[in-house]
mmCIF file of C-alpha atoms and ligand atoms in Angstrom:
data_model
loop_
_atom_site.group_PDB
_atom_site.id
_atom_site.type_symbol
_atom_site.label_atom_id
_atom_site.label_comp_id
_atom_site.label_asym_id
_atom_site.label_seq_id
_atom_site.Cartn_x
_atom_site.Cartn_y
_atom_site.Cartn_z
ATOM 1 C CA UNK A 1 12.187 52.457 17.492
ATOM 2 C CA UNK A 2 10.689 50.114 14.919
ATOM 3 C CA UNK A 3 10.674 47.286 17.465
ATOM 4 C CA UNK A 4 7.882 48.952 19.415
ATOM 5 C CA UNK A 5 5.903 49.772 16.269
ATOM 6 C CA UNK A 6 6.204 46.222 14.934
ATOM 7 C CA UNK A 7 5.202 44.769 18.280
ATOM 8 C CA UNK A 8 2.187 47.065 18.473
ATOM 9 C CA UNK A 9 1.179 46.033 14.969
ATOM 10 C CA UNK A 10 1.496 42.344 15.855
ATOM 11 C CA UNK A 11 -0.699 42.901 18.903
ATOM 12 C CA UNK A 12 -3.258 44.793 16.859
ATOM 13 C CA UNK A 13 -3.531 41.942 14.365
ATOM 14 C CA UNK A 14 -3.737 39.256 17.023
ATOM 15 C CA UNK A 15 -0.355 37.847 15.927
ATOM 16 C CA UNK A 16 1.663 38.716 19.021
ATOM 17 C CA UNK A 17 3.044 35.620 20.719
ATOM 18 C CA UNK A 18 4.149 35.120 24.249
ATOM 19 C CA UNK A 19 6.080 32.303 25.841
ATOM 20 C CA UNK A 20 4.304 29.860 28.089
ATOM 21 C CA UNK A 21 6.210 28.494 31.064
ATOM 22 C CA UNK A 22 6.337 24.737 31.489
ATOM 23 C CA UNK A 23 7.371 23.680 34.938
ATOM 24 C CA UNK A 24 8.646 20.124 34.971
ATOM 25 C CA UNK A 25 9.060 17.427 32.352
ATOM 26 C CA UNK A 26 7.148 17.090 29.088
ATOM 27 C CA UNK A 27 4.515 14.582 30.128
ATOM 28 C CA UNK A 28 0.788 14.138 29.524
ATOM 29 C CA UNK A 29 0.100 16.241 32.598
ATOM 30 C CA UNK A 30 2.210 19.358 32.744
ATOM 31 C CA UNK A 31 2.335 22.457 34.819
ATOM 32 C CA UNK A 32 1.883 25.479 32.529
ATOM 33 C CA UNK A 33 2.071 28.970 33.985
ATOM 34 C CA UNK A 34 1.550 27.514 37.436
ATOM 35 C CA UNK A 35 -1.445 25.319 36.665
ATOM 36 C CA UNK A 36 -1.713 21.572 35.954
ATOM 37 C CA UNK A 37 -3.100 20.861 32.522
ATOM 38 C CA UNK A 38 -3.465 17.915 30.148
ATOM 39 C CA UNK A 39 -1.133 18.360 27.210
ATOM 40 C CA UNK A 40 -2.426 17.540 23.730
ATOM 41 C CA UNK A 41 0.158 19.414 21.717
ATOM 42 C CA UNK A 42 3.521 17.797 22.406
ATOM 43 C CA UNK A 43 5.864 16.228 19.845
ATOM 44 C CA UNK A 44 7.173 13.874 22.538
ATOM 45 C CA UNK A 45 5.015 11.223 20.861
ATOM 46 C CA UNK A 46 6.447 8.188 22.613
ATOM 47 C CA UNK A 47 7.141 9.790 25.970
ATOM 48 C CA UNK A 48 10.863 9.095 25.535
ATOM 49 C CA UNK A 49 12.027 12.409 27.018
ATOM 50 C CA UNK A 50 11.157 10.966 30.431
ATOM 51 C CA UNK A 51 11.714 7.247 29.751
ATOM 52 C CA UNK A 52 13.842 5.837 32.611
ATOM 53 C CA UNK A 53 16.345 4.126 30.262
ATOM 54 C CA UNK A 54 16.729 7.243 28.114
ATOM 55 C CA UNK A 55 17.274 9.472 31.145
ATOM 56 C CA UNK A 56 19.744 7.006 32.704
ATOM 57 C CA UNK A 57 21.741 6.868 29.479
ATOM 58 C CA UNK A 58 21.901 10.650 29.279
ATOM 59 C CA UNK A 59 23.075 10.909 32.885
ATOM 60 C CA UNK A 60 25.754 8.219 32.354
ATOM 61 C CA UNK A 61 27.028 10.092 29.306
ATOM 62 C CA UNK A 62 27.351 13.317 31.294
ATOM 63 C CA UNK A 63 29.291 11.462 33.989
ATOM 64 C CA UNK A 64 31.610 9.920 31.425
ATOM 65 C CA UNK A 65 31.986 12.712 28.832
ATOM 66 C CA UNK A 66 30.901 15.911 30.578
ATOM 67 C CA UNK A 67 28.299 18.393 29.418
ATOM 68 C CA UNK A 68 29.614 20.097 26.282
ATOM 69 C CA UNK A 69 31.517 18.598 23.381
ATOM 70 C CA UNK A 70 34.002 21.476 23.174
ATOM 71 C CA UNK A 71 34.455 21.654 19.426
ATOM 72 C CA UNK A 72 32.892 21.036 16.050
ATOM 73 C CA UNK A 73 32.770 17.475 14.773
ATOM 74 C CA UNK A 74 35.594 18.141 12.322
ATOM 75 C CA UNK A 75 37.892 19.595 14.992
ATOM 76 C CA UNK A 76 37.886 18.349 18.594
ATOM 77 C CA UNK A 77 34.195 17.714 19.280
ATOM 78 C CA UNK A 78 33.705 14.332 17.615
ATOM 79 C CA UNK A 79 33.004 11.900 20.423
ATOM 80 C CA UNK A 80 32.417 8.171 20.284
ATOM 81 C CA UNK A 81 28.724 8.772 21.064
ATOM 82 C CA UNK A 82 28.192 10.958 17.975
ATOM 83 C CA UNK A 83 29.465 8.244 15.693
ATOM 84 C CA UNK A 84 27.562 5.542 17.551
ATOM 85 C CA UNK A 85 24.385 7.587 17.133
ATOM 86 C CA UNK A 86 24.987 7.926 13.384
ATOM 87 C CA UNK A 87 25.444 4.181 13.061
ATOM 88 C CA UNK A 88 22.283 3.622 15.106
ATOM 89 C CA UNK A 89 20.267 6.038 12.935
ATOM 90 C CA UNK A 90 21.573 4.447 9.715
ATOM 91 C CA UNK A 91 20.611 0.974 10.954
ATOM 92 C CA UNK A 92 17.205 2.154 12.119
ATOM 93 C CA UNK A 93 16.450 3.824 8.779
ATOM 94 C CA UNK A 94 17.883 0.990 6.687
ATOM 95 C CA UNK A 95 20.430 3.318 5.082
ATOM 96 C CA UNK A 96 24.148 2.896 4.450
ATOM 97 C CA UNK A 97 25.159 5.789 6.671
ATOM 98 C CA UNK A 98 23.863 8.841 8.511
ATOM 99 C CA UNK A 99 25.068 12.252 9.673
ATOM 100 C CA UNK A 100 23.704 14.081 12.716
ATOM 101 C CA UNK A 101 23.299 17.832 13.159
ATOM 102 C CA UNK A 102 22.501 19.910 16.258
ATOM 103 C CA UNK A 103 18.840 20.417 15.380
ATOM 104 C CA UNK A 104 16.412 19.415 12.681
ATOM 105 C CA UNK A 105 16.283 23.031 11.593
ATOM 106 C CA UNK A 106 20.066 23.107 11.078
ATOM 107 C CA UNK A 107 19.858 19.784 9.243
ATOM 108 C CA UNK A 108 17.552 21.180 6.583
ATOM 109 C CA UNK A 109 19.537 24.389 6.285
ATOM 110 C CA UNK A 110 22.871 22.610 6.000
ATOM 111 C CA UNK A 111 21.820 19.696 3.815
ATOM 112 C CA UNK A 112 19.701 21.569 1.271
ATOM 113 C CA UNK A 113 22.227 24.388 0.898
ATOM 114 C CA UNK A 114 25.016 21.821 0.442
ATOM 115 C CA UNK A 115 23.132 19.840 -2.182
ATOM 116 C CA UNK A 116 21.782 22.704 -4.251
ATOM 117 C CA UNK A 117 23.275 25.945 -5.539
ATOM 118 C CA UNK A 118 23.072 28.593 -8.252
ATOM 119 C CA UNK A 119 21.790 27.137 -11.503
ATOM 120 C CA UNK A 120 19.843 24.364 -9.746
ATOM 121 C CA UNK A 121 16.099 23.892 -9.334
ATOM 122 C CA UNK A 122 14.267 22.975 -6.141
ATOM 123 C CA UNK A 123 10.654 21.811 -6.329
ATOM 124 C CA UNK A 124 9.177 22.430 -2.888
ATOM 125 C CA UNK A 125 5.711 21.464 -1.606
ATOM 126 C CA UNK A 126 3.707 24.551 -0.619
ATOM 127 C CA UNK A 127 3.128 23.196 2.886
ATOM 128 C CA UNK A 128 6.765 22.370 3.636
ATOM 129 C CA UNK A 129 8.193 23.237 7.045
ATOM 130 C CA UNK A 130 9.877 26.620 7.557
ATOM 131 C CA UNK A 131 13.295 24.974 7.941
ATOM 132 C CA UNK A 132 12.994 23.499 4.433
ATOM 133 C CA UNK A 133 11.932 26.867 3.056
ATOM 134 C CA UNK A 134 14.902 28.546 4.738
ATOM 135 C CA UNK A 135 17.285 25.838 3.490
ATOM 136 C CA UNK A 136 16.013 26.353 -0.053
ATOM 137 C CA UNK A 137 16.514 30.112 0.207
ATOM 138 C CA UNK A 138 19.979 29.734 1.630
ATOM 139 C CA UNK A 139 20.998 27.466 -1.258
ATOM 140 C CA UNK A 140 20.431 30.243 -3.838
ATOM 141 C CA UNK A 141 18.925 27.699 -6.202
ATOM 142 C CA UNK A 142 15.758 28.588 -8.084
ATOM 143 C CA UNK A 143 12.760 27.586 -5.952
ATOM 144 C CA UNK A 144 9.497 26.510 -7.527
ATOM 145 C CA UNK A 145 6.654 25.773 -5.137
ATOM 146 C CA UNK A 146 4.109 23.142 -6.203
ATOM 147 C CA UNK A 147 0.542 22.711 -4.930
ATOM 148 C CA UNK A 148 0.340 20.525 -1.846
ATOM 149 C CA UNK A 149 1.010 16.847 -2.688
ATOM 150 C CA UNK A 150 -0.199 17.544 -6.244
ATOM 151 C CA UNK A 151 1.926 15.353 -8.496
ATOM 152 C CA UNK A 152 0.444 16.898 -11.645
ATOM 153 C CA UNK A 153 1.557 20.328 -10.531
ATOM 154 C CA UNK A 154 4.946 18.892 -9.579
ATOM 155 C CA UNK A 155 5.329 17.585 -13.132
ATOM 156 C CA UNK A 156 4.439 21.043 -14.481
ATOM 157 C CA UNK A 157 7.093 22.580 -12.248
ATOM 158 C CA UNK A 158 9.666 20.069 -13.466
ATOM 159 C CA UNK A 159 8.782 20.381 -17.153
ATOM 160 C CA UNK A 160 11.802 21.914 -18.846
ATOM 161 C CA UNK A 161 13.887 21.374 -15.717
ATOM 162 C CA UNK A 162 16.589 19.609 -17.685
ATOM 163 C CA UNK A 163 18.116 23.010 -18.409
ATOM 164 C CA UNK A 164 19.073 23.286 -14.754
ATOM 165 C CA UNK A 165 22.318 21.789 -13.476
ATOM 166 C CA UNK A 166 20.664 19.696 -10.713
ATOM 167 C CA UNK A 167 17.120 19.154 -9.491
ATOM 168 C CA UNK A 168 15.744 18.420 -6.017
ATOM 169 C CA UNK A 169 12.214 17.546 -4.939
ATOM 170 C CA UNK A 170 11.742 18.206 -1.227
ATOM 171 C CA UNK A 171 8.713 17.418 0.944
ATOM 172 C CA UNK A 172 7.631 16.838 4.518
ATOM 173 C CA UNK A 173 7.006 13.088 5.015
ATOM 174 C CA UNK A 174 4.210 13.968 7.440
ATOM 175 C CA UNK A 175 3.007 17.552 7.035
ATOM 176 C CA UNK A 176 3.249 19.323 10.338
ATOM 177 C CA UNK A 177 -0.050 21.234 10.358
ATOM 178 C CA UNK A 178 -2.285 18.734 8.536
ATOM 179 C CA UNK A 179 -0.775 15.419 9.579
ATOM 180 C CA UNK A 180 -1.146 13.984 6.064
ATOM 181 C CA UNK A 181 1.502 11.807 4.417
ATOM 182 C CA UNK A 182 3.493 12.672 1.271
ATOM 183 C CA UNK A 183 2.859 10.296 -1.693
ATOM 184 C CA UNK A 184 6.404 8.948 -1.610
ATOM 185 C CA UNK A 185 6.143 6.188 -4.275
ATOM 186 C CA UNK A 186 4.765 8.653 -6.826
ATOM 187 C CA UNK A 187 7.409 11.217 -5.916
ATOM 188 C CA UNK A 188 10.100 8.574 -6.407
ATOM 189 C CA UNK A 189 8.793 7.810 -9.879
ATOM 190 C CA UNK A 190 8.772 11.473 -10.813
ATOM 191 C CA UNK A 191 12.233 12.029 -9.341
ATOM 192 C CA UNK A 192 13.596 9.193 -11.434
ATOM 193 C CA UNK A 193 11.809 10.428 -14.558
ATOM 194 C CA UNK A 194 13.215 13.947 -14.237
ATOM 195 C CA UNK A 195 16.600 12.903 -12.902
ATOM 196 C CA UNK A 196 15.967 14.744 -9.634
ATOM 197 C CA UNK A 197 17.068 14.058 -6.080
ATOM 198 C CA UNK A 198 14.261 13.375 -3.600
ATOM 199 C CA UNK A 199 14.489 14.498 0.016
ATOM 200 C CA UNK A 200 11.859 13.700 2.625
ATOM 201 C CA UNK A 201 11.631 15.375 6.035
ATOM 202 C CA UNK A 202 10.481 12.703 8.469
ATOM 203 C CA UNK A 203 10.380 14.930 11.570
ATOM 204 C CA UNK A 204 6.829 13.804 12.404
ATOM 205 C CA UNK A 205 7.157 10.337 10.826
ATOM 206 C CA UNK A 206 10.206 9.106 12.732
ATOM 207 C CA UNK A 207 9.054 6.988 15.660
ATOM 208 C CA UNK A 208 5.479 7.101 14.356
ATOM 209 C CA UNK A 209 4.965 5.665 10.857
ATOM 210 C CA UNK A 210 5.699 2.134 9.695
ATOM 211 C CA UNK A 211 5.468 -1.143 11.594
ATOM 212 C CA UNK A 212 8.732 -0.405 13.386
ATOM 213 C CA UNK A 213 8.226 3.329 13.442
ATOM 214 C CA UNK A 214 11.119 4.104 11.107
ATOM 215 C CA UNK A 215 9.201 6.565 8.932
ATOM 216 C CA UNK A 216 7.622 7.094 5.537
ATOM 217 C CA UNK A 217 9.955 4.799 3.573
ATOM 218 C CA UNK A 218 8.920 1.870 5.771
ATOM 219 C CA UNK A 219 5.275 3.004 5.758
ATOM 220 C CA UNK A 220 5.183 2.624 1.965
ATOM 221 C CA UNK A 221 6.878 -0.788 2.100
ATOM 222 C CA UNK A 222 10.088 0.516 0.515
ATOM 223 C CA UNK A 223 12.477 -0.077 3.396
ATOM 224 C CA UNK A 224 15.448 -2.173 2.272
ATOM 225 C CA UNK A 225 14.255 -2.095 -1.364
ATOM 226 C CA UNK A 226 16.591 -0.720 -4.051
ATOM 227 C CA UNK A 227 14.245 2.247 -4.735
ATOM 228 C CA UNK A 228 14.682 3.464 -1.161
ATOM 229 C CA UNK A 229 18.352 4.197 -1.900
ATOM 230 C CA UNK A 230 17.207 7.162 -3.968
ATOM 231 C CA UNK A 231 15.541 8.825 -0.980
ATOM 232 C CA UNK A 232 17.470 11.330 1.103
ATOM 233 C CA UNK A 233 15.866 10.745 4.496
ATOM 234 C CA UNK A 234 15.996 13.646 6.905
ATOM 235 C CA UNK A 235 14.496 13.665 10.385
ATOM 236 C CA UNK A 236 14.809 14.912 13.924
ATOM 237 C CA UNK A 237 15.856 13.379 17.200
ATOM 238 C CA UNK A 238 13.862 16.026 19.046
ATOM 239 C CA UNK A 239 10.320 14.776 18.579
ATOM 240 C CA UNK A 240 9.459 11.094 19.096
ATOM 241 C CA UNK A 241 13.023 10.402 20.283
ATOM 242 C CA UNK A 242 12.737 12.916 23.092
ATOM 243 C CA UNK A 243 16.257 14.320 22.688
ATOM 244 C CA UNK A 244 17.559 16.951 20.306
ATOM 245 C CA UNK A 245 19.365 17.015 17.000
ATOM 246 C CA UNK A 246 18.578 16.135 13.412
ATOM 247 C CA UNK A 247 19.869 13.599 10.913
ATOM 248 C CA UNK A 248 20.199 12.755 7.267
ATOM 249 C CA UNK A 249 20.324 9.065 6.334
ATOM 250 C CA UNK A 250 21.321 7.903 2.879
ATOM 251 C CA UNK A 251 24.145 6.497 0.783
ATOM 252 C CA UNK A 252 27.704 6.468 2.096
ATOM 253 C CA UNK A 253 28.740 8.979 -0.565
ATOM 254 C CA UNK A 254 25.904 11.377 0.213
ATOM 255 C CA UNK A 255 26.772 11.376 3.905
ATOM 256 C CA UNK A 256 30.474 11.818 3.237
ATOM 257 C CA UNK A 257 29.621 14.717 0.925
ATOM 258 C CA UNK A 258 27.483 16.388 3.615
ATOM 259 C CA UNK A 259 30.235 15.988 6.212
ATOM 260 C CA UNK A 260 32.461 17.973 3.891
ATOM 261 C CA UNK A 261 29.965 20.494 2.568
ATOM 262 C CA UNK A 262 27.161 21.209 5.051
ATOM 263 C CA UNK A 263 28.072 24.462 6.738
ATOM 264 C CA UNK A 264 25.739 24.043 9.721
ATOM 265 C CA UNK A 265 27.601 20.793 10.427
ATOM 266 C CA UNK A 266 31.072 22.210 9.894
ATOM 267 C CA UNK A 267 30.773 25.549 11.686
ATOM 268 C CA UNK A 268 28.863 24.602 14.808
ATOM 269 C CA UNK A 269 29.941 22.877 18.002
ATOM 270 C CA UNK A 270 28.919 19.224 18.099
ATOM 271 C CA UNK A 271 25.880 18.644 20.254
ATOM 272 C CA UNK A 272 26.259 17.491 23.814
ATOM 273 C CA UNK A 273 27.188 13.873 24.553
ATOM 274 C CA UNK A 274 24.153 13.643 26.830
ATOM 275 C CA UNK A 275 21.801 14.426 23.931
ATOM 276 C CA UNK A 276 23.554 11.869 21.729
ATOM 277 C CA UNK A 277 23.299 9.194 24.419
ATOM 278 C CA UNK A 278 19.612 9.971 24.982
ATOM 279 C CA UNK A 279 18.865 9.625 21.266
ATOM 280 C CA UNK A 280 20.763 6.321 21.052
ATOM 281 C CA UNK A 281 18.848 4.989 24.057
ATOM 282 C CA UNK A 282 15.510 6.122 22.599
ATOM 283 C CA UNK A 283 16.146 4.243 19.349
ATOM 284 C CA UNK A 284 17.155 1.171 21.355
ATOM 285 C CA UNK A 285 14.007 1.324 23.478
ATOM 286 C CA UNK A 286 11.858 1.568 20.349
ATOM 287 C CA UNK A 287 13.680 -1.385 18.746
ATOM 288 C CA UNK A 288 13.297 -3.412 21.914
ATOM 289 C CA UNK A 289 9.701 -2.434 22.691
ATOM 290 C CA UNK A 290 7.914 -1.789 19.380
ATOM 291 C CA UNK A 291 4.603 -2.381 21.200
ATOM 292 C CA UNK A 292 4.800 1.237 22.350
ATOM 293 C CA UNK A 293 3.760 2.110 18.774
ATOM 294 C CA UNK A 294 0.607 0.041 19.295
ATOM 295 C CA UNK A 295 -0.228 2.188 22.282
ATOM 296 C CA UNK A 296 0.272 5.365 20.236
ATOM 297 C CA UNK A 297 -1.962 4.024 17.450
ATOM 298 C CA UNK A 298 -4.693 2.959 19.873
ATOM 299 C CA UNK A 299 -4.655 6.442 21.374
ATOM 300 C CA UNK A 300 -4.794 8.138 17.948
ATOM 301 C CA UNK A 301 -7.766 6.007 16.864
ATOM 302 C CA UNK A 302 -9.563 6.421 20.169
ATOM 303 C CA UNK A 303 -9.299 10.214 20.044
ATOM 304 C CA UNK A 304 -10.216 10.461 16.346
ATOM 305 C CA UNK A 305 -13.256 8.217 16.802
ATOM 306 C CA UNK A 306 -14.337 10.174 19.872
ATOM 307 C CA UNK A 307 -14.063 13.526 18.090
ATOM 308 C CA UNK A 308 -15.995 12.201 15.105
ATOM 309 C CA UNK A 309 -18.730 10.884 17.384
ATOM 310 C CA UNK A 310 -19.022 14.357 18.878
ATOM 311 C CA UNK A 311 -19.599 15.751 15.390
ATOM 312 C CA UNK A 312 -16.183 17.206 14.553
ATOM 313 C CA UNK A 313 -15.024 16.852 10.957
ATOM 314 C CA UNK A 314 -11.883 14.919 11.741
ATOM 315 C CA UNK A 315 -10.311 12.535 9.230
ATOM 316 C CA UNK A 316 -8.997 9.120 10.296
ATOM 317 C CA UNK A 317 -5.207 9.281 10.392
ATOM 318 C CA UNK A 318 -2.147 7.175 11.028
ATOM 319 C CA UNK A 319 -0.051 10.060 12.250
ATOM 320 C CA UNK A 320 -0.092 11.625 15.704
ATOM 321 C CA UNK A 321 -1.177 15.018 14.328
ATOM 322 C CA UNK A 322 -4.947 15.456 14.348
ATOM 323 C CA UNK A 323 -6.206 18.752 12.916
ATOM 324 C CA UNK A 324 -9.702 19.716 14.077
ATOM 325 C CA UNK A 325 -11.054 22.150 11.460
ATOM 326 C CA UNK A 326 -12.741 25.264 12.839
ATOM 327 C CA UNK A 327 -12.469 27.795 9.972
ATOM 328 C CA UNK A 328 -12.695 31.227 11.559
ATOM 329 C CA UNK A 329 -9.551 32.296 13.391
ATOM 330 C CA UNK A 330 -11.356 34.081 16.234
ATOM 331 C CA UNK A 331 -13.508 31.010 16.837
ATOM 332 C CA UNK A 332 -10.421 28.777 16.833
ATOM 333 C CA UNK A 333 -8.847 31.046 19.455
ATOM 334 C CA UNK A 334 -12.004 31.050 21.548
ATOM 335 C CA UNK A 335 -12.142 27.240 21.377
ATOM 336 C CA UNK A 336 -8.501 26.911 22.443
ATOM 337 C CA UNK A 337 -9.087 29.320 25.332
ATOM 338 C CA UNK A 338 -12.192 27.459 26.452
ATOM 339 C CA UNK A 339 -10.406 24.093 26.278
ATOM 340 C CA UNK A 340 -7.588 25.528 28.350
ATOM 341 C CA UNK A 341 -10.071 26.729 30.940
ATOM 342 C CA UNK A 342 -11.301 23.156 31.086
ATOM 343 C CA UNK A 343 -7.742 21.911 31.638
ATOM 344 C CA UNK A 344 -6.807 20.806 28.096
ATOM 345 C CA UNK A 345 -3.925 22.390 26.210
ATOM 346 C CA UNK A 346 -4.480 22.437 22.438
ATOM 347 C CA UNK A 347 -3.132 25.289 20.301
ATOM 348 C CA UNK A 348 -5.190 27.181 17.728
ATOM 349 C CA UNK A 349 -3.367 27.385 14.384
ATOM 350 C CA UNK A 350 -4.279 30.485 12.401
ATOM 351 C CA UNK A 351 -3.093 32.505 9.411
ATOM 352 C CA UNK A 352 -0.359 33.149 8.409
ATOM 353 C CA UNK A 353 0.643 29.615 9.495
ATOM 354 C CA UNK A 354 -2.358 28.209 7.573
ATOM 355 C CA UNK A 355 -4.489 29.779 4.793
ATOM 356 C CA UNK A 356 -7.310 32.210 5.648
ATOM 357 C CA UNK A 357 -10.516 30.409 6.634
ATOM 358 C CA UNK A 358 -8.769 27.154 7.565
ATOM 359 C CA UNK A 359 -7.966 27.890 11.195
ATOM 360 C CA UNK A 360 -7.905 24.789 13.263
ATOM 361 C CA UNK A 361 -7.041 23.214 16.551
ATOM 362 C CA UNK A 362 -3.942 21.092 16.221
ATOM 363 C CA UNK A 363 -4.202 18.119 18.529
ATOM 364 C CA UNK A 364 -1.285 15.750 18.987
ATOM 365 C CA UNK A 365 -1.429 12.432 20.768
ATOM 366 C CA UNK A 366 1.220 10.676 22.820
ATOM 367 C CA UNK A 367 1.638 6.992 23.648
ATOM 368 C CA UNK A 368 1.753 8.073 27.273
ATOM 369 C CA UNK A 369 -1.797 9.453 27.328
ATOM 370 C CA UNK A 370 -4.092 7.148 29.272
ATOM 371 C CA UNK A 371 -7.578 6.304 28.068
ATOM 372 C CA UNK A 372 -8.831 8.429 30.930
ATOM 373 C CA UNK A 373 -6.749 11.411 29.747
ATOM 374 C CA UNK A 374 -8.372 11.121 26.324
ATOM 375 C CA UNK A 375 -11.844 10.759 27.845
ATOM 376 C CA UNK A 376 -11.271 13.969 29.794
ATOM 377 C CA UNK A 377 -10.158 15.725 26.583
ATOM 378 C CA UNK A 378 -13.239 14.479 24.717
ATOM 379 C CA UNK A 379 -15.494 15.713 27.498
ATOM 380 C CA UNK A 380 -13.860 19.148 27.227
ATOM 381 C CA UNK A 381 -14.251 19.139 23.427
ATOM 382 C CA UNK A 382 -17.939 18.356 23.938
ATOM 383 C CA UNK A 383 -18.490 21.154 26.434
ATOM 384 C CA UNK A 384 -16.435 23.806 24.612
ATOM 385 C CA UNK A 385 -17.753 22.821 21.171
ATOM 386 C CA UNK A 386 -21.365 23.134 22.341
ATOM 387 C CA UNK A 387 -20.684 26.463 24.040
ATOM 388 C CA UNK A 388 -19.026 27.789 20.838
ATOM 389 C CA UNK A 389 -21.834 26.458 18.641
ATOM 390 C CA UNK A 390 -19.495 24.179 16.716
ATOM 391 C CA UNK A 391 -21.209 20.849 17.367
HETATM 392 C C1 LIG B 1 10.237 20.278 13.987
HETATM 393 C C2 LIG B 1 10.538 20.174 12.567
HETATM 394 C C3 LIG B 1 11.821 20.446 12.078
HETATM 395 C C4 LIG B 1 12.908 21.018 12.954
HETATM 396 O O1 LIG B 1 13.385 20.087 13.855
HETATM 397 P P1 LIG B 1 14.052 20.586 15.225
HETATM 398 O O2 LIG B 1 14.798 19.394 15.680
HETATM 399 O O3 LIG B 1 12.926 20.949 16.125
HETATM 400 O O4 LIG B 1 14.921 21.732 14.901
HETATM 401 C C5 LIG B 1 12.069 20.229 10.741
HETATM 402 N N1 LIG B 1 11.107 19.796 9.910
HETATM 403 C C6 LIG B 1 9.845 19.551 10.348
HETATM 404 C C7 LIG B 1 8.821 19.060 9.380
HETATM 405 C C8 LIG B 1 9.523 19.742 11.683
HETATM 406 O O5 LIG B 1 8.286 19.516 12.102
#
């Protein structure tokens, strides 16, 4: 069968992937495939998936509402907690209203395909997340990809776009493999100039960027300003918020429209009350204890500085994603393997995920890493880097 042939071909090209087994919760120290290891690749940026208040809230919700919601939101599955979560998200993002979906992936699929259709144009950043790409494809709009964060190229793509029925510019707020931030104010200007909608995917910005951790709009000082109303803010509840689900925050009309039009919202069972309660609790903890963001930022800076001191070409960053450029894909793999031997889990990112010759280690930092954890990681980077001839 073709399955076997395809699998053999994947193996031959070094693209075959296997699942790793995590035993226990997603914390700085995890048990992977039976061995304790320090995790530097989790999206659980604030450690909320194991926060006592978040866990307690989830457990209470299961006691009160059970495990499954039993129906889609528009039939019998709409529970008080779903609506409360949407109100919480809207307040947190400074938007009029919000809608939640079962995952971030389903959010992008449902929202983009509901907003755009045949005869429309989508301008999509070349480094956008797969869920955005799939949402664009599903919409059947014309897709034009522009060079990464290149506003000149975006203008080229939009030139003559007035012949389309509607236009949408869509970007990651924080790009998932590079950790850089989309130039939101410029994109807003361009969107207004070309009469286009602007959608930003804050999966890696929510709970990370901005003084209160509300994302890219706050980071650029636009939160609560009239301009921010023009931004369709998408994000996940599965990363910094330690739960699962995705959201879109925006105007009341936009959200009402999505409730009526987004197929991944309409034709899927509402997510479990426990997940909703966990996400609500996570937002409340962040609002109550914003100093946790300080801890995350200290950790990011400490690790970046340490890597730079060792001689790695790492750029200072405000996001929790720290790419360590290696270049050659085999060398990136060897580095990741060596780090793992030394007790540090950091994945190697290679083509086709990133362009040829730009393989890298993708390090992510959590607020729950201790200074000692980071020191241990730096020591491993020193040892492995020297052994691989990188530093
Ligand atoms: C993770 C991610 C998603 C998908 O979110 P899930 O909740 O994991 O489905 C969407 N967009 C970006 C940029 C992501 O990194």
